[in-house]
CSV table of C-alpha atoms in Angstrom, one decimal:
chain,number,residue,atom,x,y,z
A,884,ILE,CA,-10.8,19.5,-13.7
A,885,THR,CA,-7.2,16.8,-14.0
A,886,ALA,CA,-6.3,14.6,-11.0
A,887,GLU,CA,-3.8,17.4,-10.0
A,888,VAL,CA,-6.1,20.4,-10.0
A,889,LEU,CA,-8.4,18.4,-7.8
A,890,GLY,CA,-5.7,17.0,-5.3
A,891,GLY,CA,-3.6,20.3,-5.1
A,892,TYR,CA,-6.6,22.8,-5.2
A,893,ILE,CA,-9.5,21.1,-4.3
A,894,GLY,CA,-8.8,18.9,-1.7
A,895,TYR,CA,-8.0,21.5,1.1
A,896,PRO,CA,-11.2,23.8,0.1
A,897,LEU,CA,-14.1,20.9,-0.1
A,898,THR,CA,-12.4,19.3,3.6
A,899,VAL,CA,-12.3,22.3,5.6
A,900,ILE,CA,-16.4,23.0,4.0
A,901,LEU,CA,-16.5,19.4,5.5
A,902,SER,CA,-15.8,20.5,8.8
A,903,TYR,CA,-18.3,23.2,9.2
A,904,LEU,CA,-20.6,21.3,8.3
A,905,LEU,CA,-20.0,18.8,11.3
A,906,SER,CA,-20.2,21.8,13.7
A,907,LEU,CA,-23.8,22.2,12.9
A,908,ASP,CA,-26.7,19.9,14.6
A,909,ALA,CA,-28.3,19.4,11.7
A,910,PHE,CA,-26.0,17.9,9.5
A,911,LEU,CA,-24.9,15.6,12.8
A,912,ASP,CA,-27.9,14.2,13.1
A,913,GLN,CA,-28.4,12.7,9.8
A,914,PRO,CA,-28.4,9.3,9.3
A,915,TYR,CA,-24.9,8.3,7.5
A,916,ALA,CA,-24.2,5.6,4.9
A,917,ASP,CA,-22.1,6.7,2.7
A,918,GLY,CA,-23.6,5.7,-0.7
A,919,TRP,CA,-22.7,8.1,-2.7
A,920,THR,CA,-18.9,6.7,-3.4
A,921,PRO,CA,-18.2,3.6,-5.9
A,922,TRP,CA,-17.0,1.8,-2.5
A,923,ALA,CA,-20.7,2.3,-1.0
A,924,SER,CA,-21.2,-1.4,0.5
A,925,GLY,CA,-17.7,-1.7,1.7
A,926,ARG,CA,-17.7,1.4,3.5
A,927,ARG,CA,-20.8,1.0,4.7
A,928,ARG,CA,-20.3,-2.5,6.7
A,929,HIS,CA,-17.3,-0.8,8.2
A,930,LEU,CA,-19.6,2.2,9.6
A,931,ASP,CA,-23.1,0.0,10.8
A,932,VAL,CA,-23.3,0.0,14.5
A,933,GLY,CA,-26.2,-3.0,15.0
A,934,GLY,CA,-26.9,-3.3,12.1
A,935,ALA,CA,-28.5,0.6,12.0
A,936,ILE,CA,-27.5,3.2,9.6
A,937,PRO,CA,-26.0,5.9,12.4
A,938,THR,CA,-26.0,9.5,11.8
A,939,VAL,CA,-23.2,11.2,11.8
A,940,ARG,CA,-23.1,12.4,15.8
A,941,GLU,CA,-22.9,8.6,16.8
A,942,LEU,CA,-20.1,8.3,14.4
A,943,MET,CA,-18.1,11.2,16.0
A,944,ALA,CA,-18.6,9.4,19.2
A,945,ARG,CA,-16.9,6.5,17.7
A,946,TYR,CA,-14.1,8.2,16.4
A,947,PRO,CA,-12.6,11.0,18.9
A,948,VAL,CA,-10.1,12.0,17.2
A,949,ALA,CA,-10.7,12.0,14.0
A,950,SER,CA,-13.8,14.4,14.2
A,951,ARG,CA,-11.5,16.2,16.6
A,952,LYS,CA,-9.4,16.6,14.2
A,953,PHE,CA,-11.8,17.9,11.3
A,954,LEU,CA,-13.4,20.2,14.0
A,955,GLU,CA,-10.3,22.0,14.9
A,956,LEU,CA,-9.9,22.8,11.1
A,957,HIS,CA,-12.4,25.1,10.8
A,958,GLU,CA,-11.7,26.7,14.1
A,959,VAL,CA,-8.0,27.5,12.2
A,960,VAL,CA,-9.7,28.9,9.2
A,961,ASP,CA,-11.6,31.5,11.5
A,962,ARG,CA,-8.9,32.3,14.0
A,963,PHE,CA,-6.0,32.7,11.2
A,964,GLY,CA,-8.4,33.1,7.6
A,965,TYR,CA,-8.4,30.8,4.6
A,966,SER,CA,-5.7,31.0,3.3
A,967,SER,CA,-3.4,31.1,6.2
A,968,GLU,CA,-0.4,29.3,6.5
A,969,GLN,CA,-1.8,27.7,9.4
A,970,GLY,CA,-4.9,27.0,7.5
A,971,ARG,CA,-2.6,25.5,5.1
A,972,THR,CA,0.0,23.8,7.2
A,973,TYR,CA,-3.1,22.4,9.5
A,974,TYR,CA,-4.7,20.5,6.3
A,975,ASP,CA,-1.2,19.1,5.5
A,976,GLN,CA,0.1,17.5,9.0
A,977,TYR,CA,-3.2,16.5,10.0
A,978,ILE,CA,-6.3,15.6,7.8
A,979,TYR,CA,-4.5,15.5,4.3
A,980,LEU,CA,-4.4,11.2,2.7
A,981,ASP,CA,-6.2,10.6,6.5
A,982,GLY,CA,-9.9,8.9,6.6
A,983,GLU,CA,-10.4,5.8,5.1
A,984,LYS,CA,-11.6,4.1,7.9
A,985,THR,CA,-13.2,7.2,9.6
A,986,ILE,CA,-15.6,8.5,6.8
A,987,PRO,CA,-16.6,10.8,7.1
A,988,PHE,CA,-13.9,12.5,8.8
A,989,PHE,CA,-11.7,12.6,5.9
A,990,ASP,CA,-10.2,13.8,3.3
A,991,VAL,CA,-11.9,15.1,0.8
A,992,GLY,CA,-8.7,14.9,-1.4
A,993,TRP,CA,-9.3,10.9,-1.8
A,994,ALA,CA,-12.2,12.2,-4.4
A,995,ASN,CA,-9.1,11.8,-6.6
A,996,ASN,CA,-7.9,8.6,-6.8
A,997,PHE,CA,-12.4,8.5,-8.8
A,998,ILE,CA,-11.2,11.8,-11.4
A,999,ALA,CA,-7.7,10.5,-12.2
A,1000,MET,CA,-8.9,6.8,-13.1
A,1001,VAL,CA,-12.3,8.5,-15.4
A,1002,GLU,CA,-9.5,10.9,-16.5
A,1003,GLY,CA,-7.1,7.9,-17.2
A,1004,THR,CA,-9.6,5.8,-18.9
A,1005,TRP,CA,-10.9,8.4,-20.7
A,1006,ASP,CA,-7.7,9.1,-22.5
A,1007,ARG,CA,-5.6,5.7,-23.3
A,1008,LEU,CA,-9.1,4.2,-24.3
A,1009,GLY,CA,-9.1,1.7,-20.9
A,1010,ARG,CA,-5.8,0.3,-21.7
A,1011,HIS,CA,-2.4,0.2,-19.4
A,1012,THR,CA,1.6,0.6,-19.7
A,1013,TYR,CA,2.9,-2.8,-19.0
A,1014,ARG,CA,6.2,-4.1,-20.0
A,1015,LYS,CA,5.4,-8.0,-20.6
A,1016,VAL,CA,8.8,-10.3,-20.0
A,1017,PRO,CA,10.2,-10.6,-23.4
A,1018,LEU,CA,11.2,-13.6,-25.7
A,1019,GLY,CA,14.7,-15.4,-25.4
A,1020,ARG,CA,17.2,-16.2,-28.2
A,1021,HIS,CA,15.4,-19.9,-28.4
A,1022,SER,CA,12.1,-17.9,-28.8
A,1023,GLY,CA,11.2,-19.5,-24.9
A,1024,PRO,CA,10.4,-16.4,-22.2
A,1025,ASP,CA,14.1,-14.4,-21.2
A,1026,TYR,CA,14.4,-14.8,-17.8
A,1027,GLU,CA,16.9,-13.1,-17.5
A,1028,PHE,CA,15.6,-10.3,-18.3
A,1029,SER,CA,14.8,-7.8,-14.9
A,1030,VAL,CA,17.1,-9.8,-13.1
A,1031,SER,CA,20.5,-8.5,-11.2
A,1032,PRO,CA,22.9,-9.1,-9.4
A,1033,LEU,CA,23.6,-8.6,-6.0
A,1034,GLU,CA,27.0,-7.3,-4.5
A,1035,ASP,CA,28.6,-10.3,-3.3
A,1036,ARG,CA,29.2,-7.7,0.7
A,1037,PRO,CA,27.3,-7.7,3.8
A,1038,LEU,CA,24.5,-5.1,2.2
A,1039,ARG,CA,21.6,-2.9,3.9
A,1040,ILE,CA,18.4,-3.2,1.3
A,1041,GLY,CA,16.0,-0.3,2.9
A,1042,VAL,CA,11.8,-1.1,2.6
A,1043,LEU,CA,9.2,1.8,1.9
A,1044,SER,CA,5.7,1.0,1.4
A,1045,ASP,CA,3.2,3.4,0.2
A,1046,TRP,CA,4.8,6.7,1.2
A,1047,PRO,CA,5.4,8.6,-1.4
A,1048,THR,CA,2.9,11.7,-0.5
A,1049,GLY,CA,4.8,14.9,0.0
A,1050,ALA,CA,3.6,15.3,3.1
A,1051,PRO,CA,6.2,16.2,6.6
A,1052,GLN,CA,5.9,13.1,8.3
A,1053,SER,CA,6.9,11.3,5.1
A,1054,LEU,CA,9.8,12.9,3.9
A,1055,HIS,CA,11.4,12.2,7.9
A,1056,VAL,CA,10.8,8.7,7.2
A,1057,LEU,CA,12.5,8.9,4.7
A,1058,HIS,CA,15.0,10.7,6.4
A,1059,GLU,CA,15.2,8.3,9.3
A,1060,LEU,CA,15.3,5.5,6.7
A,1061,LYS,CA,18.7,7.6,5.6
A,1062,LYS,CA,20.0,7.2,8.9
A,1063,GLN,CA,20.5,3.6,8.4
A,1064,ALA,CA,23.2,4.0,5.3
A,1065,PRO,CA,21.0,1.4,3.0
A,1066,ASP,CA,22.6,0.5,0.0
A,1067,ILE,CA,19.7,-0.1,-2.2
A,1068,VAL,CA,16.0,1.4,-1.1
A,1069,ILE,CA,12.9,-1.0,-2.6
A,1070,HIS,CA,9.6,0.5,-2.6
A,1071,LEU,CA,7.2,-1.6,-3.0
A,1072,GLY,CA,4.2,1.2,-4.7
A,1073,ASP,CA,1.8,3.5,-4.0
A,1074,THR,CA,1.9,7.5,-5.3
A,1075,TYR,CA,-0.9,9.4,-3.7
A,1076,TYR,CA,-3.0,10.3,-4.6
A,1077,SER,CA,-3.1,8.5,-8.1
A,1078,GLY,CA,0.0,8.4,-9.3
A,1079,THR,CA,0.3,11.3,-11.8
A,1080,ARG,CA,3.1,11.7,-13.3
A,1081,ALA,CA,3.9,15.1,-11.0
A,1082,GLU,CA,2.6,13.6,-7.9
A,1083,GLN,CA,5.0,10.8,-9.6
A,1084,GLU,CA,8.1,12.8,-9.9
A,1085,ALA,CA,7.2,15.5,-6.9
A,1086,PHE,CA,6.6,13.3,-4.6
A,1087,LEU,CA,9.3,9.6,-5.5
A,1088,HIS,CA,11.8,10.6,-7.3
A,1089,ASP,CA,12.7,14.4,-6.1
A,1090,PRO,CA,12.6,13.5,-2.7
A,1091,ILE,CA,14.9,10.8,-3.2
A,1092,LYS,CA,17.1,11.7,-5.0
A,1093,ALA,CA,17.3,14.7,-2.7
A,1094,VAL,CA,17.8,13.0,0.0
A,1095,LEU,CA,19.1,9.4,-1.0
A,1096,GLY,CA,22.1,11.5,-3.5
A,1097,GLU,CA,22.5,9.7,-7.2
A,1098,ALA,CA,24.3,6.2,-5.5
A,1099,ILE,CA,22.1,4.3,-4.0
A,1100,PRO,CA,19.5,1.9,-7.0
A,1101,VAL,CA,16.0,2.7,-5.8
A,1102,TYR,CA,14.0,-0.8,-7.5
A,1103,LEU,CA,10.2,0.0,-7.4
A,1104,VAL,CA,7.8,-2.3,-8.2
A,1105,PRO,CA,3.7,-0.3,-8.5
A,1106,GLY,CA,0.5,-0.5,-6.5
A,1107,ASN,CA,-3.1,0.0,-7.5
A,1108,HIS,CA,-2.7,3.8,-7.3
A,1109,ASP,CA,0.5,4.1,-9.1
A,1110,TYR,CA,-1.8,2.5,-12.1
A,1111,TYR,CA,-5.0,5.1,-11.3
A,1112,GLY,CA,-3.6,8.3,-12.9
A,1113,GLY,CA,-2.3,8.0,-17.0
A,1114,GLY,CA,-2.5,4.2,-16.6
A,1115,GLY,CA,0.7,3.4,-15.0
A,1116,GLU,CA,2.6,6.1,-17.5
A,1117,GLY,CA,3.8,8.0,-14.4
A,1118,PHE,CA,5.6,4.9,-12.7
A,1119,TYR,CA,7.2,3.8,-15.9
A,1120,HIS,CA,8.2,7.6,-16.2
A,1121,VAL,CA,9.8,7.5,-12.8
A,1122,LEU,CA,11.1,4.2,-12.6
A,1123,ASP,CA,13.1,4.7,-16.5
A,1124,GLU,CA,14.7,7.4,-14.4
A,1125,PHE,CA,15.9,6.2,-11.9
A,1126,GLY,CA,17.6,3.8,-14.7
A,1127,VAL,CA,18.2,0.1,-12.4
A,1128,GLN,CA,15.1,-1.9,-14.1
A,1129,PRO,CA,13.0,-2.5,-17.2
A,1130,ALA,CA,10.1,-3.6,-15.7
A,1131,SER,CA,7.7,-3.4,-12.9
A,1132,TYR,CA,9.5,-6.4,-11.5
A,1133,PHE,CA,12.8,-8.0,-11.1
A,1134,THR,CA,14.5,-10.4,-9.2
A,1135,LEU,CA,18.5,-9.3,-7.6
A,1136,ARG,CA,20.1,-12.2,-7.0
A,1137,GLY,CA,23.6,-13.0,-4.9
A,1138,ALA,CA,25.7,-15.2,-3.6
A,1139,GLY,CA,23.8,-16.5,-1.5
A,1140,VAL,CA,20.6,-14.7,-1.1
A,1141,GLN,CA,17.9,-13.4,-3.7
A,1142,ILE,CA,14.8,-11.1,-3.9
A,1143,VAL,CA,12.0,-11.4,-6.2
A,1144,ALA,CA,10.1,-8.8,-6.7
A,1145,VAL,CA,6.6,-8.8,-8.7
A,1146,ASP,CA,3.9,-6.2,-10.1
A,1147,THR,CA,0.8,-6.8,-8.5
A,1148,GLY,CA,-1.3,-3.3,-9.1
A,1149,LEU,CA,-1.9,-4.3,-13.0
A,1150,LEU,CA,-4.7,-6.7,-12.0
A,1151,ASN,CA,-5.6,-4.5,-9.5
A,1152,ASN,CA,-5.9,-0.8,-11.5
A,1153,GLN,CA,-10.1,-0.1,-11.4
A,1154,ASP,CA,-12.1,0.4,-8.7
A,1155,TYR,CA,-15.2,0.9,-10.9
A,1156,SER,CA,-16.5,-2.2,-9.8
A,1157,PRO,CA,-16.4,-4.3,-6.4
A,1158,THR,CA,-12.3,-4.8,-5.1
A,1159,MET,CA,-11.4,-7.4,-7.6
A,1160,MET,CA,-7.8,-9.9,-5.7
A,1161,PRO,CA,-5.5,-9.2,-7.8
A,1162,PHE,CA,-2.6,-11.5,-9.2
A,1163,LEU,CA,-0.2,-11.9,-12.5
A,1164,PRO,CA,-0.8,-11.6,-15.4
A,1165,ASP,CA,0.5,-15.0,-17.3
A,1166,ASP,CA,4.1,-14.2,-18.5
A,1167,GLN,CA,5.1,-13.1,-15.1
A,1168,ILE,CA,3.5,-15.9,-13.0
A,1169,ASP,CA,5.5,-17.6,-15.1
A,1170,TRP,CA,8.8,-15.1,-15.1
A,1171,ALA,CA,8.2,-15.3,-11.3
A,1172,LEU,CA,8.0,-19.0,-10.6
A,1173,HIS,CA,11.3,-19.9,-12.3
A,1174,GLN,CA,12.9,-17.3,-10.4
A,1175,ILE,CA,11.9,-18.9,-7.0
A,1176,GLU,CA,12.7,-22.2,-8.4
A,1177,VAL,CA,16.6,-20.9,-9.8
A,1178,GLY,CA,17.0,-20.1,-5.4
A,1179,ARG,CA,15.4,-23.5,-4.4
A,1180,GLN,CA,18.0,-25.8,-7.1
A,1181,ALA,CA,20.9,-23.0,-6.0
A,1182,GLY,CA,19.8,-23.5,-2.4
A,1183,LEU,CA,20.3,-19.7,-2.3
A,1184,LYS,CA,17.3,-17.1,0.6
A,1185,THR,CA,14.7,-15.7,-1.1
A,1186,ILE,CA,12.5,-12.9,0.1
A,1187,PHE,CA,9.3,-12.4,-1.9
A,1188,MET,CA,7.7,-8.4,-2.3
A,1189,SER,CA,5.0,-7.3,-3.8
A,1190,HIS,CA,2.7,-4.7,-3.5
A,1191,HIS,CA,-0.4,-6.7,-2.3
A,1192,GLN,CA,-1.0,-9.2,-0.1
A,1193,PHE,CA,-1.3,-12.5,-0.1
A,1194,PHE,CA,-3.8,-12.3,2.9
A,1195,SER,CA,-5.4,-9.9,5.3
A,1196,ARG,CA,-6.3,-9.7,9.2
A,1197,ALA,CA,-8.1,-6.6,8.6
A,1198,GLU,CA,-9.4,-5.5,5.7
A,1199,SER,CA,-10.7,-7.7,2.6
A,1200,VAL,CA,-8.0,-8.7,-0.2
A,1201,GLY,CA,-11.8,-9.1,-2.9
A,1202,VAL,CA,-13.8,-10.8,-5.1
A,1203,ALA,CA,-12.8,-13.9,-7.2
A,1204,ASN,CA,-15.1,-13.0,-10.0
A,1205,ASN,CA,-16.9,-10.7,-11.2
A,1206,ALA,CA,-18.1,-9.8,-14.6
A,1207,PHE,CA,-18.5,-5.3,-14.6
A,1208,GLY,CA,-14.3,-5.9,-13.9
A,1209,GLU,CA,-13.4,-8.9,-16.0
A,1210,ALA,CA,-14.9,-6.6,-19.0
A,1211,LEU,CA,-13.2,-3.4,-17.8
A,1212,THR,CA,-9.8,-5.3,-18.5
A,1213,GLY,CA,-11.1,-6.3,-22.0
A,1214,PRO,CA,-9.0,-2.8,-23.9
A,1215,ASP,CA,-5.6,-4.7,-22.4
A,1216,ARG,CA,-6.3,-8.3,-23.5
A,1217,ILE,CA,-7.2,-7.8,-26.2
A,1218,PRO,CA,-5.2,-10.3,-28.8
A,1219,GLY,CA,-2.8,-9.4,-31.5
A,1220,PRO,CA,0.1,-6.4,-31.8
A,1221,LEU,CA,-2.5,-4.3,-29.2
A,1222,ASN,CA,-2.1,-6.6,-26.4
A,1223,VAL,CA,-1.1,-5.4,-22.9
A,1224,TYR,CA,-0.9,-8.8,-21.2
A,1225,GLN,CA,-2.9,-12.1,-21.4
A,1226,THR,CA,-4.6,-14.2,-18.4
A,1227,SER,CA,-6.2,-17.6,-17.6
A,1228,GLU,CA,-6.8,-17.1,-14.1
A,1229,TYR,CA,-10.9,-16.0,-15.0
A,1230,SER,CA,-11.1,-19.0,-16.9
A,1231,ILE,CA,-10.5,-19.9,-12.5
A,1232,GLY,CA,-14.0,-20.2,-11.1
A,1233,SER,CA,-14.2,-18.6,-7.0
A,1234,THR,CA,-14.9,-21.6,-5.6
A,1235,GLU,CA,-12.5,-23.8,-7.4
A,1236,LEU,CA,-9.8,-21.8,-5.5
A,1237,ALA,CA,-8.4,-22.7,-2.3
A,1238,GLY,CA,-11.7,-22.7,0.5
A,1239,GLY,CA,-14.0,-23.3,-2.5
A,1240,LEU,CA,-15.9,-20.4,-1.3
A,1241,SER,CA,-18.5,-19.2,-3.3
A,1242,ASN,CA,-17.9,-15.2,-4.8
A,1243,ASP,CA,-20.4,-13.5,-2.4
A,1244,LEU,CA,-18.1,-14.9,0.6
A,1245,PRO,CA,-14.5,-12.9,0.4
A,1246,PRO,CA,-11.9,-14.6,1.9
A,1247,ALA,CA,-9.2,-13.7,4.4
A,1248,ALA,CA,-6.6,-14.7,1.8
A,1249,ASN,CA,-6.4,-14.1,-2.0
A,1250,THR,CA,-7.1,-17.4,-3.1
A,1251,ARG,CA,-6.0,-16.0,-6.5
A,1252,LEU,CA,-2.7,-15.5,-5.7
A,1253,LEU,CA,-2.7,-18.9,-3.5
A,1254,ASN,CA,-3.6,-20.8,-6.8
A,1255,GLN,CA,-0.9,-19.1,-8.5
A,1256,PHE,CA,1.7,-19.6,-5.5
A,1257,PRO,CA,1.4,-23.2,-4.9
A,1258,PRO,CA,2.2,-24.5,-1.4
A,1259,ASP,CA,5.3,-26.1,-1.7
A,1260,VAL,CA,6.5,-22.3,-3.5
A,1261,ARG,CA,5.1,-20.0,-0.2
A,1262,GLU,CA,6.5,-22.9,2.4
A,1263,TYR,CA,10.5,-23.0,0.7
A,1264,VAL,CA,11.0,-18.8,0.8
A,1265,SER,CA,12.0,-17.4,3.9
A,1266,ALA,CA,10.0,-14.2,4.4
A,1267,PHE,CA,6.6,-12.3,1.9
A,1268,TYR,CA,7.0,-8.4,2.9
A,1269,TRP,CA,3.5,-6.4,1.6
A,1270,GLY,CA,2.1,-3.1,1.7
A,1271,HIS,CA,-0.9,-2.0,0.8
A,1272,GLU,CA,-2.7,-1.6,4.0
A,1273,HIS,CA,-2.0,1.9,5.8
A,1274,SER,CA,-0.1,-0.4,9.2
A,1275,THR,CA,2.1,-2.4,9.9
A,1276,SER,CA,1.7,-6.5,11.1
A,1277,ILE,CA,3.5,-9.4,11.9
A,1278,PHE,CA,2.0,-12.2,11.3
A,1279,ASP,CA,2.4,-15.5,12.7
A,1280,ARG,CA,2.3,-19.0,10.1
A,1281,TYR,CA,-0.3,-18.8,8.0
A,1282,VAL,CA,-1.7,-20.1,4.4
A,1283,ASN,CA,2.2,-22.3,4.1
A,1284,ILE,CA,3.7,-18.6,4.7
A,1285,THR,CA,6.4,-19.2,7.4
A,1286,ARG,CA,6.8,-15.3,7.9
A,1287,GLY,CA,4.5,-13.0,6.1
A,1288,ARG,CA,4.7,-9.1,7.5
A,1289,CYS,CA,2.8,-6.6,6.0
A,1290,ILE,CA,4.3,-3.0,6.1
A,1291,GLY,CA,2.1,-0.6,4.3
A,1292,ASN,CA,2.5,2.4,7.3
A,1293,SER,CA,6.0,4.3,5.7
A,1294,GLY,CA,4.2,7.7,4.8
A,1295,ILE,CA,0.2,6.8,5.6
A,1296,ALA,CA,-1.3,5.8,9.1
A,1297,PHE,CA,-4.6,5.3,10.4
A,1298,THR,CA,-5.9,7.6,13.8
A,1299,THR,CA,-5.2,5.7,16.7
A,1300,ASP,CA,-9.3,5.2,17.5
A,1301,VAL,CA,-9.1,2.8,14.9
A,1302,ASP,CA,-8.0,-0.3,15.3
A,1303,GLN,CA,-5.3,-1.4,13.0
A,1304,TYR,CA,-4.9,-5.0,14.2
A,1305,ALA,CA,-9.2,-6.0,14.7
A,1306,VAL,CA,-9.8,-9.0,12.6
A,1307,ASN,CA,-12.7,-8.2,9.4
A,1308,GLY,CA,-16.0,-9.6,10.8
A,1309,GLU,CA,-16.8,-9.7,7.0
A,1310,THR,CA,-14.0,-11.7,6.0
A,1311,VAL,CA,-14.2,-15.8,5.8
A,1312,SER,CA,-11.3,-17.2,7.3
A,1313,ALA,CA,-12.0,-20.9,8.7
A,1314,PRO,CA,-11.6,-22.7,5.4
A,1315,PHE,CA,-7.9,-21.3,6.4
A,1316,GLY,CA,-7.4,-22.4,9.6
A,1317,GLY,CA,-9.1,-18.9,11.5
A,1318,PRO,CA,-8.1,-15.4,11.0
A,1319,PRO,CA,-4.0,-14.2,10.2
A,1320,PRO,CA,-3.0,-14.4,13.3
A,1321,LEU,CA,-0.2,-12.5,15.1
A,1322,LEU,CA,2.6,-13.1,16.2
A,1323,PRO,CA,2.4,-13.9,19.6
A,1324,LYS,CA,4.6,-11.5,22.0
A,1325,GLU,CA,7.1,-14.5,23.9
A,1326,LYS,CA,7.7,-15.6,20.3
A,1327,GLY,CA,8.6,-12.8,18.4
A,1328,GLY,CA,10.7,-11.1,21.7
A,1329,CYS,CA,8.6,-8.4,21.1
A,1330,ALA,CA,8.1,-5.0,23.7
A,1331,ARG,CA,3.7,-5.5,22.8
A,1332,ASP,CA,1.7,-8.1,22.8
A,1333,GLY,CA,1.3,-9.1,18.5
A,1334,CYS,CA,4.0,-7.7,18.3
A,1335,ARG,CA,2.3,-4.5,17.4
A,1336,THR,CA,3.5,-1.0,16.9
A,1337,GLY,CA,3.2,2.2,19.2
A,1338,GLN,CA,1.2,5.3,19.3
A,1339,GLY,CA,1.4,8.6,19.0
A,1340,ASN,CA,-1.7,11.5,20.2
A,1341,THR,CA,-3.1,11.0,16.8
A,1342,PHE,CA,-2.4,8.3,14.6
A,1343,TRP,CA,-0.7,5.0,14.4
A,1344,ASN,CA,3.1,4.5,14.3
A,1345,LEU,CA,5.3,5.2,10.4
A,1346,GLY,CA,7.3,2.6,10.0
A,1347,PHE,CA,9.9,1.0,7.3
A,1348,VAL,CA,11.9,-2.3,7.5
A,1349,THR,CA,16.0,-2.7,7.0
A,1350,LEU,CA,17.4,-5.8,5.8
A,1351,ASP,CA,21.4,-6.7,6.8
A,1352,ILE,CA,22.1,-9.1,4.5
A,1353,ASP,CA,25.2,-11.5,4.8
A,1354,ALA,CA,25.7,-13.8,2.2
A,1355,GLY,CA,28.6,-16.1,3.5
A,1356,ALA,CA,29.3,-19.8,3.7
A,1357,GLN,CA,26.1,-20.3,6.4
A,1358,PRO,CA,24.0,-16.7,4.5
A,1359,LYS,CA,21.4,-14.9,7.1
A,1360,ILE,CA,18.8,-11.6,6.4
A,1361,LEU,CA,18.5,-9.8,9.8
A,1362,ALA,CA,15.4,-7.6,9.7
A,1363,LYS,CA,14.9,-5.2,11.7
A,1364,HIS,CA,11.3,-3.3,12.1
A,1365,TRP,CA,11.2,0.3,13.0
A,1366,GLU,CA,8.6,2.5,14.0
A,1367,VAL,CA,8.4,6.9,14.0
A,1368,GLN,CA,6.5,8.3,16.7
A,1369,GLN,CA,4.5,11.6,15.7
A,1370,ASP,CA,3.0,13.8,18.0
A,1371,GLN,CA,0.7,16.7,16.8
A,1372,SER,CA,-0.3,19.8,18.7
A,1373,TYR,CA,-3.8,21.4,19.1
A,1374,ASP,CA,-2.5,24.2,20.9
A,1375,LEU,CA,-4.1,26.5,18.7
A,1376,ASP,CA,-1.3,28.9,18.8
A,1377,ALA,CA,1.4,26.1,18.7
A,1378,LEU,CA,0.3,24.4,16.2
A,1379,GLY,CA,2.1,21.6,14.3
A,1380,SER,CA,3.7,17.8,14.4
A,1381,VAL,CA,6.6,16.8,16.2
A,1382,TYR,CA,8.2,13.5,15.0
A,1383,LEU,CA,10.1,11.4,16.7
A,1384,ASN,CA,13.6,9.3,15.8
A,1385,ALA,CA,13.4,6.0,14.4
A,1386,LYS,CA,13.7,2.9,16.9
A,1387,VAL,CA,13.5,-1.4,16.0
A,1388,TYR,CA,10.4,-2.6,17.8
A,1389,PHE,CA,10.7,-5.5,16.4
A,1390,GLU,CA,13.6,-8.2,14.6
A,1391,GLU,CA,14.2,-11.2,13.4
A,1392,GLU,CA,16.9,-13.6,12.0
A,1393,TYR,CA,16.5,-15.6,9.2
């Protein structure tokens, strides 16, 4: 069974079976501990109710929106047939890629991640594709590698993250971005389910070329899903097809502004062990710090982009050390001509990092990234943009980051019965001054408290960002955060989704 077969053919039938199970009293009264996946401990903490393992029926009451969608799937199949267009459309528009936080009401096709990882590990002996910073003319690193100029004129840059799904809502978001006439597009990683070559072509490369055309440069950094299938081979294939950058990280530098974007997916490429904090290999962190320092010396405003977050309000960013997880990076780190990358980070224990927490206490901030990017660097950078979480958050100042912006909601959104802004009670934030704060409404000039995005009748809104760069005598960036509402019909005679036009829900100038 290949990754494409599981995602393309098995996800739908297994999810239909799950929908029928959810209609059976015998199934609903079973306790649900989610003990069958490699991610069990994290999911179980999320699902515990008062310290007890809930029944499926109790979870239906907790997640009424998500459970309703899944119950209606078997009603659609009963009425129109398993092979009907209505059944498949319902799965594609209402359920596909849903359910990360509402298990057992989830797209069973997510199991494709694990199949793709096993397949890739077997085929590639645990090794991944990566292009290190090469040596320059004087035997040191070539710091001009993967650095491109920004044109000296007003520019509009469109930014997406976690976007390529192939679903109708993702394509609608791309068309809404096109209306803003971007000069450059940047995608901050993750092609679903698992970044195989077929998915990268069908969901990332081909739609962008079809909608935006050949003239708009498209820059990419990978996320964890881009390394799951084939060890990143599919990502690099489309990166070369876009043809504007030689590596999985890049700098765009203009007269008054630069964008430094890095690859955090490489060291977050497996789910066999507890999630480990992503960070940069030695060659790339040296390159990135150099680019930032070039900008500081030249008086540029620097925008920093990555797939993974520096901190999170709602999710765990992982653990600093895990013997099994570190061992899995061994095939990439073997010395000699077969070496993929090197890292010195694993020699630093959890208690030596910011916060001084033991490894069994998950921090609210990625202490490895905080270690690699010192406070003065974080203070200097004008804004940080990241994805990974399928939500959007406008943060107030935290861990020396003035503007932390999570924008991972371009293709996947949580159902409205999930509070995507709730503080994760399992992570430890006290050493960093408490949980990451949302930007107050009065401070950000937002319509909603905490500068939150809005909702449709089933999902939180999708979105993207545009950056208008004016690199004049006084460089400035106007950042607009756009939201796209979607509403689902639950009338069996009028199934389908309505996607509204994008509108700005938050903007700032810096």
